Tab-separated table of C-alpha atoms in Angstrom:
chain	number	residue	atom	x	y	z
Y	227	UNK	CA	15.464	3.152	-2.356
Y	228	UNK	CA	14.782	2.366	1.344
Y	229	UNK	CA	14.297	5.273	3.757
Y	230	UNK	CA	14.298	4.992	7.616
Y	231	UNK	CA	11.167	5.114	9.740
Y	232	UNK	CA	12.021	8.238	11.404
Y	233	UNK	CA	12.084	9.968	7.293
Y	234	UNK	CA	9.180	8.003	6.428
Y	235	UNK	CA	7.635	9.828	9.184
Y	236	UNK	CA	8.386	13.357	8.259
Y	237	UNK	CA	6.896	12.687	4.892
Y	238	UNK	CA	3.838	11.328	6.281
Y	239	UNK	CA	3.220	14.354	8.393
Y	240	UNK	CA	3.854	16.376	5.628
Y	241	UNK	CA	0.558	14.606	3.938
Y	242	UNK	CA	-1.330	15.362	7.195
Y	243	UNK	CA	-0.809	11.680	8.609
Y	244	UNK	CA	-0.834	12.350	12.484
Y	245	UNK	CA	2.786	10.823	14.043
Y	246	UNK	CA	4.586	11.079	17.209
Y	247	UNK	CA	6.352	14.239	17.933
Y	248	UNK	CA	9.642	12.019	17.695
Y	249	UNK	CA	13.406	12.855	17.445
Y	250	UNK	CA	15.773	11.187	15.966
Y	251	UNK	CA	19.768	10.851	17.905
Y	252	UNK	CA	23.237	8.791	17.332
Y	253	UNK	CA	24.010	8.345	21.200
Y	254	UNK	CA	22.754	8.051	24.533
Y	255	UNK	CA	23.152	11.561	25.554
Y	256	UNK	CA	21.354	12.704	22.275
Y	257	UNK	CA	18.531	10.675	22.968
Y	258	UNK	CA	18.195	11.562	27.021
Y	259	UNK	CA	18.261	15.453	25.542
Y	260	UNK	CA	15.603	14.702	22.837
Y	261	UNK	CA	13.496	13.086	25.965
Y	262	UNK	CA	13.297	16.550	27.949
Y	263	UNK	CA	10.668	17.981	25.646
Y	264	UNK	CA	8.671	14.821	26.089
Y	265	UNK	CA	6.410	13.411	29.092
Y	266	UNK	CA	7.734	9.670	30.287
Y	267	UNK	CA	8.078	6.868	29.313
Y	268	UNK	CA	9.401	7.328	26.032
Y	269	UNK	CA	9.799	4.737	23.077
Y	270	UNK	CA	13.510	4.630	21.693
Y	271	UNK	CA	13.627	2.611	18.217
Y	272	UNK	CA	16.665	1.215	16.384
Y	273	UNK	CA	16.561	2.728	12.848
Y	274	UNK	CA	17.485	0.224	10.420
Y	275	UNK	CA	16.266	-0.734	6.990
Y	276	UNK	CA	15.065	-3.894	8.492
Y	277	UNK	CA	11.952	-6.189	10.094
Y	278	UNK	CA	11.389	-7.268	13.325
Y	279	UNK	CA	13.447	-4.943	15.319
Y	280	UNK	CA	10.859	-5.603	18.564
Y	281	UNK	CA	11.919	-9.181	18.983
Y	282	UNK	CA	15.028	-8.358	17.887
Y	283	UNK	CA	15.619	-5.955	21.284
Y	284	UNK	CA	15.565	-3.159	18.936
Y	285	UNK	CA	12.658	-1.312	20.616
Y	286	UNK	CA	12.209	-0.419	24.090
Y	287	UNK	CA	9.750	1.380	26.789
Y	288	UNK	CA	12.071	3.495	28.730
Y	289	UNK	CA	10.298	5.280	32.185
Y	290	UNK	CA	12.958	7.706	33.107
Y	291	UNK	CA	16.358	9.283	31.815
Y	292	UNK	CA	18.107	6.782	33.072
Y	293	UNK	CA	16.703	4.061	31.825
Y	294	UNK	CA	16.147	5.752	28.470
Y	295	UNK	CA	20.327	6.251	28.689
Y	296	UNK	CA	20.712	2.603	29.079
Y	297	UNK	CA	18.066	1.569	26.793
Y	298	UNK	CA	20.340	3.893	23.536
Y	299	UNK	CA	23.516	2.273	24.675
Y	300	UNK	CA	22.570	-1.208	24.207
Y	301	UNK	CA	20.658	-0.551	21.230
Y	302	UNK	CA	23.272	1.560	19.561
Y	303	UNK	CA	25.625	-0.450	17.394
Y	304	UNK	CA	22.961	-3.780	17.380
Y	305	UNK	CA	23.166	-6.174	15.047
Y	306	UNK	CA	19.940	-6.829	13.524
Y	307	UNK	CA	19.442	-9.369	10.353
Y	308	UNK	CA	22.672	-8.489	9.608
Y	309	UNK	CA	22.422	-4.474	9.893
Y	310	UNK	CA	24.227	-2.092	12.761
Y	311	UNK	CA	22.185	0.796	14.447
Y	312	UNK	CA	23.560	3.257	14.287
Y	313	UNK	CA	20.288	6.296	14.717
Y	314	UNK	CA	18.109	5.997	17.380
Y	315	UNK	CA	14.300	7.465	17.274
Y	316	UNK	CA	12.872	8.981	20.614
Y	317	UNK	CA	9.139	9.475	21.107
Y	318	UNK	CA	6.429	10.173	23.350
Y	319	UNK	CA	4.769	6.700	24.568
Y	320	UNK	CA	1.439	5.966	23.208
Y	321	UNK	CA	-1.781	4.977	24.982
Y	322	UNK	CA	-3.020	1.950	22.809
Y	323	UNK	CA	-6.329	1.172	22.166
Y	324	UNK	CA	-6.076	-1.764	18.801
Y	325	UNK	CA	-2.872	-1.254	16.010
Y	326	UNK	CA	-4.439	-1.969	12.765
Y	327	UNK	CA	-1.801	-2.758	9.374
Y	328	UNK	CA	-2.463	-0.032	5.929
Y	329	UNK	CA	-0.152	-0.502	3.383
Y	330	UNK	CA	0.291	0.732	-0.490
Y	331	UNK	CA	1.841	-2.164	-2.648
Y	332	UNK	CA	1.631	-2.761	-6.289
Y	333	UNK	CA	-0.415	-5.822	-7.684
Y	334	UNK	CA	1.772	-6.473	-10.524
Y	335	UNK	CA	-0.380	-9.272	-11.341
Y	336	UNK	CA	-3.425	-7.196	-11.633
Y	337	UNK	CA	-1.518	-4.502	-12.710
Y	338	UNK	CA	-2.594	-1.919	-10.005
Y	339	UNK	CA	-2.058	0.078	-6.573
Y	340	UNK	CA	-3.426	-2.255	-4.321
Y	341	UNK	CA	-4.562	-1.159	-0.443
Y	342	UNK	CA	-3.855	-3.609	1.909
Y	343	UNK	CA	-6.067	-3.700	5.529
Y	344	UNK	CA	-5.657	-5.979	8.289
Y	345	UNK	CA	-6.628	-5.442	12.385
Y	346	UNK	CA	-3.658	-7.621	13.013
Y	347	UNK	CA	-1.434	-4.890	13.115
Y	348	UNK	CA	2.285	-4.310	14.895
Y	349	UNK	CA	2.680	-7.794	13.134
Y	350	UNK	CA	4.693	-8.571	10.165
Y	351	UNK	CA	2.478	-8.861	7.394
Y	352	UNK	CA	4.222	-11.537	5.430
Y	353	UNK	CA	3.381	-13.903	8.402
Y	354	UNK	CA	-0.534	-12.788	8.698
Y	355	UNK	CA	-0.531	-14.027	5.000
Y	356	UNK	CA	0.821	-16.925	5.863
Y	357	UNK	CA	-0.852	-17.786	8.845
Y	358	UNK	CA	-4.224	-16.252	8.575
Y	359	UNK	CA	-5.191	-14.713	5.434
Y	360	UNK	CA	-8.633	-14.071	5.448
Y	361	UNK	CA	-7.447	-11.426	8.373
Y	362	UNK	CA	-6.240	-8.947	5.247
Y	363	UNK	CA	-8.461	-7.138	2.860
Y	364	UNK	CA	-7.092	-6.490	-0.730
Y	365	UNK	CA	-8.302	-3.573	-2.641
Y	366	UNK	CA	-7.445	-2.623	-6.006
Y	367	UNK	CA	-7.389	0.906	-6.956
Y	368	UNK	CA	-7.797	2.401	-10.433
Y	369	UNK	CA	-5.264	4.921	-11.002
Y	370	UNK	CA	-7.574	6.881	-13.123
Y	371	UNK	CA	-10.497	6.949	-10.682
Y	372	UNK	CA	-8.066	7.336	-7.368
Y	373	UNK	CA	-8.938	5.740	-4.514
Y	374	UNK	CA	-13.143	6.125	-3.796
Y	375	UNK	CA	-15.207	7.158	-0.812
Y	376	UNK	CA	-16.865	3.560	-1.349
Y	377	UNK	CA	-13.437	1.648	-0.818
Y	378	UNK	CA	-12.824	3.465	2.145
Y	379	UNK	CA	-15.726	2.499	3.936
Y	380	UNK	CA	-14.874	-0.843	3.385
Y	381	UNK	CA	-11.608	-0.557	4.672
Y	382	UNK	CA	-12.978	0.950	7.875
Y	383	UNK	CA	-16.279	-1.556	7.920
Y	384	UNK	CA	-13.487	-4.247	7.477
Y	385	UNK	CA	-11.313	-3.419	10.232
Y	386	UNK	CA	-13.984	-2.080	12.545
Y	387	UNK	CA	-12.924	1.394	12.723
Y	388	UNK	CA	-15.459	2.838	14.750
Y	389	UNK	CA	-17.704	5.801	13.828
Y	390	UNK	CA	-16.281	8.531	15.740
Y	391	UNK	CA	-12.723	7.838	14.097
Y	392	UNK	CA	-13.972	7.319	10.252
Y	393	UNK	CA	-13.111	10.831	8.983
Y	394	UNK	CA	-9.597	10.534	10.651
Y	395	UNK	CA	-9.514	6.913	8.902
Y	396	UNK	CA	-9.982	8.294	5.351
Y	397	UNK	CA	-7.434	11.096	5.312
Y	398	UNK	CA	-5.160	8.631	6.685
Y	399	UNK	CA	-5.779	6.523	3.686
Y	400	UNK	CA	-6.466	9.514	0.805
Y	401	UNK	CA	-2.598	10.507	2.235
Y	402	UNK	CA	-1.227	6.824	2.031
Y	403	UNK	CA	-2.205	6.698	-1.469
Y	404	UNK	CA	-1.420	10.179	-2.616
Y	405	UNK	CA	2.234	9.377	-1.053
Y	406	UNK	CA	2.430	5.830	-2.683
Y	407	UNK	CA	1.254	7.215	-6.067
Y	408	UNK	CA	2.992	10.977	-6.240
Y	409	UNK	CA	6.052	9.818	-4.856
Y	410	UNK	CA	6.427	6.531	-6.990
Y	411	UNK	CA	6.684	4.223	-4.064
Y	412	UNK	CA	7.264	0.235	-4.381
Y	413	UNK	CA	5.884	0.328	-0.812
Y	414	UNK	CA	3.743	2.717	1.159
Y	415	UNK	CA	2.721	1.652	5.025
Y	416	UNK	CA	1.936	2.263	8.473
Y	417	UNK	CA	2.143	-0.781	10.884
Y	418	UNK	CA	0.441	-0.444	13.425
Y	419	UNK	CA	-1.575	2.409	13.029
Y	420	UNK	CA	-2.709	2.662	15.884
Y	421	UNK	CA	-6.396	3.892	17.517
Y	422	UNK	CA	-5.773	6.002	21.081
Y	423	UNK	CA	-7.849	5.058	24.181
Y	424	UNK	CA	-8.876	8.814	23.224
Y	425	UNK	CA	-10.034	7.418	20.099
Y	426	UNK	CA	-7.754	9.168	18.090
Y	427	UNK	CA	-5.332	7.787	15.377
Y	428	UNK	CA	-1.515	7.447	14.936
Y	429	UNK	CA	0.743	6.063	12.335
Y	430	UNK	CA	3.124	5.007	15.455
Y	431	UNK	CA	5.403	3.105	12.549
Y	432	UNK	CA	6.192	3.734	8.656
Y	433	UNK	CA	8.217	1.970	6.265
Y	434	UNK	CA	8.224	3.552	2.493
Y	435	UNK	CA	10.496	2.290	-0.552
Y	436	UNK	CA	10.827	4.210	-3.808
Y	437	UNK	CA	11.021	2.560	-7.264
Y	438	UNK	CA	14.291	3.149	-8.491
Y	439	UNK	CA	12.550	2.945	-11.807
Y	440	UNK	CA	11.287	6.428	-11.024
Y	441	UNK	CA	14.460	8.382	-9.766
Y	442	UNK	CA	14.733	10.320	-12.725
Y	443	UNK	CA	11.835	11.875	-11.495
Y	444	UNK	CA	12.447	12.500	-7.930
Y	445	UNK	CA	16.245	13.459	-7.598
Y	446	UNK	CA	15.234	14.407	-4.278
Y	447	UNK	CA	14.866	10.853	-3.010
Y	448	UNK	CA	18.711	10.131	-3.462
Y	449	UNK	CA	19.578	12.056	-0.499
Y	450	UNK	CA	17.622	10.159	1.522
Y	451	UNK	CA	19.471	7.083	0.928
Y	452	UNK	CA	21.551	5.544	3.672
Y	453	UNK	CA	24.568	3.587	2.027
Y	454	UNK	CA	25.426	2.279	5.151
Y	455	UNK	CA	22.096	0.116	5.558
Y	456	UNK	CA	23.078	-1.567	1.769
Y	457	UNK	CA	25.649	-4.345	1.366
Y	458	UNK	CA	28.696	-2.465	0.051
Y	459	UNK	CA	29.198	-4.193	-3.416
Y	460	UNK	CA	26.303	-2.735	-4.542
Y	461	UNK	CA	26.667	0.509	-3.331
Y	462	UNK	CA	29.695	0.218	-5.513
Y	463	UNK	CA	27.998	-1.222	-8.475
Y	464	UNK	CA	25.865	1.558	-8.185
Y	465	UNK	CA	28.071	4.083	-8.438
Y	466	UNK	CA	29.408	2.496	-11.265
Y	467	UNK	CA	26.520	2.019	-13.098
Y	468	UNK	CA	25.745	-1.304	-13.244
Y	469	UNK	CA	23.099	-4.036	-11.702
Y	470	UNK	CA	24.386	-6.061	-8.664
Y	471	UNK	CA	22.757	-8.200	-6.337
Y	472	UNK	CA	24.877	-10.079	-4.071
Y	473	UNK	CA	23.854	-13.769	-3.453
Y	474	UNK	CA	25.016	-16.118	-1.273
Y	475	UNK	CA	26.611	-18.952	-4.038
Y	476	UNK	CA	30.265	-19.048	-4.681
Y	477	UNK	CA	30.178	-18.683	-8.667
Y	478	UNK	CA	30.031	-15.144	-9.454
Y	479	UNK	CA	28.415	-14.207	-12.882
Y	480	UNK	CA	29.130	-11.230	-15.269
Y	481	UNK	CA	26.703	-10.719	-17.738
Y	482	UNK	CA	24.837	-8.240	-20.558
Y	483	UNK	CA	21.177	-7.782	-19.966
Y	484	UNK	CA	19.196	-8.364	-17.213
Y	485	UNK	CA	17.173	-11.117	-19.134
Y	486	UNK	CA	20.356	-13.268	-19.968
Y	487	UNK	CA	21.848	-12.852	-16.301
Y	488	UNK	CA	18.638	-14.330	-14.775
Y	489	UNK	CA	18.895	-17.281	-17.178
Y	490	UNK	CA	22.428	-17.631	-16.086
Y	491	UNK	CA	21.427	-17.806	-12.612
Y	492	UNK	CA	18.776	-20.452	-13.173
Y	493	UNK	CA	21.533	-22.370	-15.577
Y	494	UNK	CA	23.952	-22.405	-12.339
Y	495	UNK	CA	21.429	-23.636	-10.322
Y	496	UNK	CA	19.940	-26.461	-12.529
Y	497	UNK	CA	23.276	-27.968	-12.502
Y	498	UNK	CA	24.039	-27.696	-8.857
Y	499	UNK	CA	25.750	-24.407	-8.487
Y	500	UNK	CA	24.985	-21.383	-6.317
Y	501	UNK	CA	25.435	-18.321	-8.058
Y	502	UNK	CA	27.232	-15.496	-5.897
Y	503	UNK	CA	25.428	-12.643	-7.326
Y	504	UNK	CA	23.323	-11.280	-10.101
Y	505	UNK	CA	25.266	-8.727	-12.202
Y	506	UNK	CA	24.065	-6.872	-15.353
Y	507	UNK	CA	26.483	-4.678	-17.120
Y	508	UNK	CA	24.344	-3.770	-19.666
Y	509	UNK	CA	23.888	-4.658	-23.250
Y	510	UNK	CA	26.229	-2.251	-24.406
Y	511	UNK	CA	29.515	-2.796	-22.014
């Protein structure tokens, strides 16, 4: 399950992660309203379950009402990768000092929680991999042990947090990992977080995904789903009961077991084909 930035937010307050005071609104009026209990300029941010909204035109720096007003209306039904805005977020601007990347993922390889550091933040993380990897620091955490005092100074040696902002640097990252780990997250992080010019720091942008693996455990986490950010199939499959993933092929498949339908898919391919989704119905349809 994917959750907007603007819930991601509210549940990394609720760990004592510091955020803007933000507000989130479906039109232009909304958002000029949410503005009056703010101080100019104010950032307005397309919420969509999607990458790269800032080159995208998704996110902009708006200095008065009226520009805020025209900033929600072209943002505000924007196409972006394929998704339509249609909520807005509306915070205070932020005096930035560096953005740094923190992010919970799992190592499935390893088999652990692994923290992820990099000062290249307020980029995409897949391309700092890609282009310069020694710029991220991989740390593997032992669920048994939780994550240590010891890893954290690396983190913060790592990224050159500096000494006046350590303490604020660890409960950011003792409440990344308690959220990753207690809410069953695929994905857990803040990019950028960002350090002040008052030295102070702010997760300014969140992303969080839940295992669907784990709903039985958190029924809570369906209602912050947002069908209208998923292709509509598989909302449908969903409801149904079955596993669909919409491809871009032409030969559809229908199959029983996850296992076999992969095979399939790799069968289709090795002889040309483009499979047009991947569909489990379970072994006992």
């Amino acid at each position: 399950v994917k959750i907007h930035e603007y819930q991601a937010k509210h549940i990394l307050r609720e760990y004592g992660i510091p955020v803007p005071e933000g507000v989130m609104v479906t039109s232009p009026e909304d958002a000029v309203r949410a503005a009056g209990t703010m101080h100019f300029p104010v950032v307005v941010k397309a919420q969509v379950h999607v990458g790269g909204r800032g080159k995208a035109g998704g996110v902009k720096l708006a200095h008065d009402a009226d520009d805020l007003k025209r900033h929600a209306a072209a943002i505000l039904g924007m196409k972006i990768k394929g998704g339509t805005v249609r909520r807005l977020l509306v915070e205070p601007g932020i005096a930035i000092q560096r953005e740094i990347y923190v992010g919970m993922v799992m190592d499935r390889a390893r088999r652990y929680p692994c923290l992820m550091a990099s000062a290249a933040g307020g980029v995409e993380i897949e391309q700092v991999a890609a282009e310069t990897p020694e710029k991220i620091l991989r740390i593997h955490i032992k669920p048994s042990l939780g994550l240590r005092e010891y890893q954290v100074r690396r983190a913060a040696g790592f990224l050159g947090i500096p000494t006046g902002a350590t303490k604020a640097f660890a409960a950011v990252l003792s409440g990344l990992y308690r959220i990753f780990m207690e809410k069953d997250c695929s994905l857990a992080e803040i990019n950028p977080l960002v350090l002040t010019v008052d030295g102070n720091l702010i997760a300014c942008d969140a992303k969080i995904n839940f295992d669907d693996n784990a709903l039985f455990r958190h029924p809570e986490h369906e209602e912050l789903r947002d069908d209208t950010e998923d292709e509509p199939l598989e909302v449908e499959a969903r409801r149904a009961g079955v596993s669909y993933v919409k491809l871009n092929g032409r030969i559809g498949c229908i199959v029983n077991g996850a296992g076999l339908a992969m095979a399939t898919m790799d069968i289709v391919k090795n002889f040309g084909g483009e499979p047009a989704n991947f569909l489990d119905i379970g072994g006992g349809a």
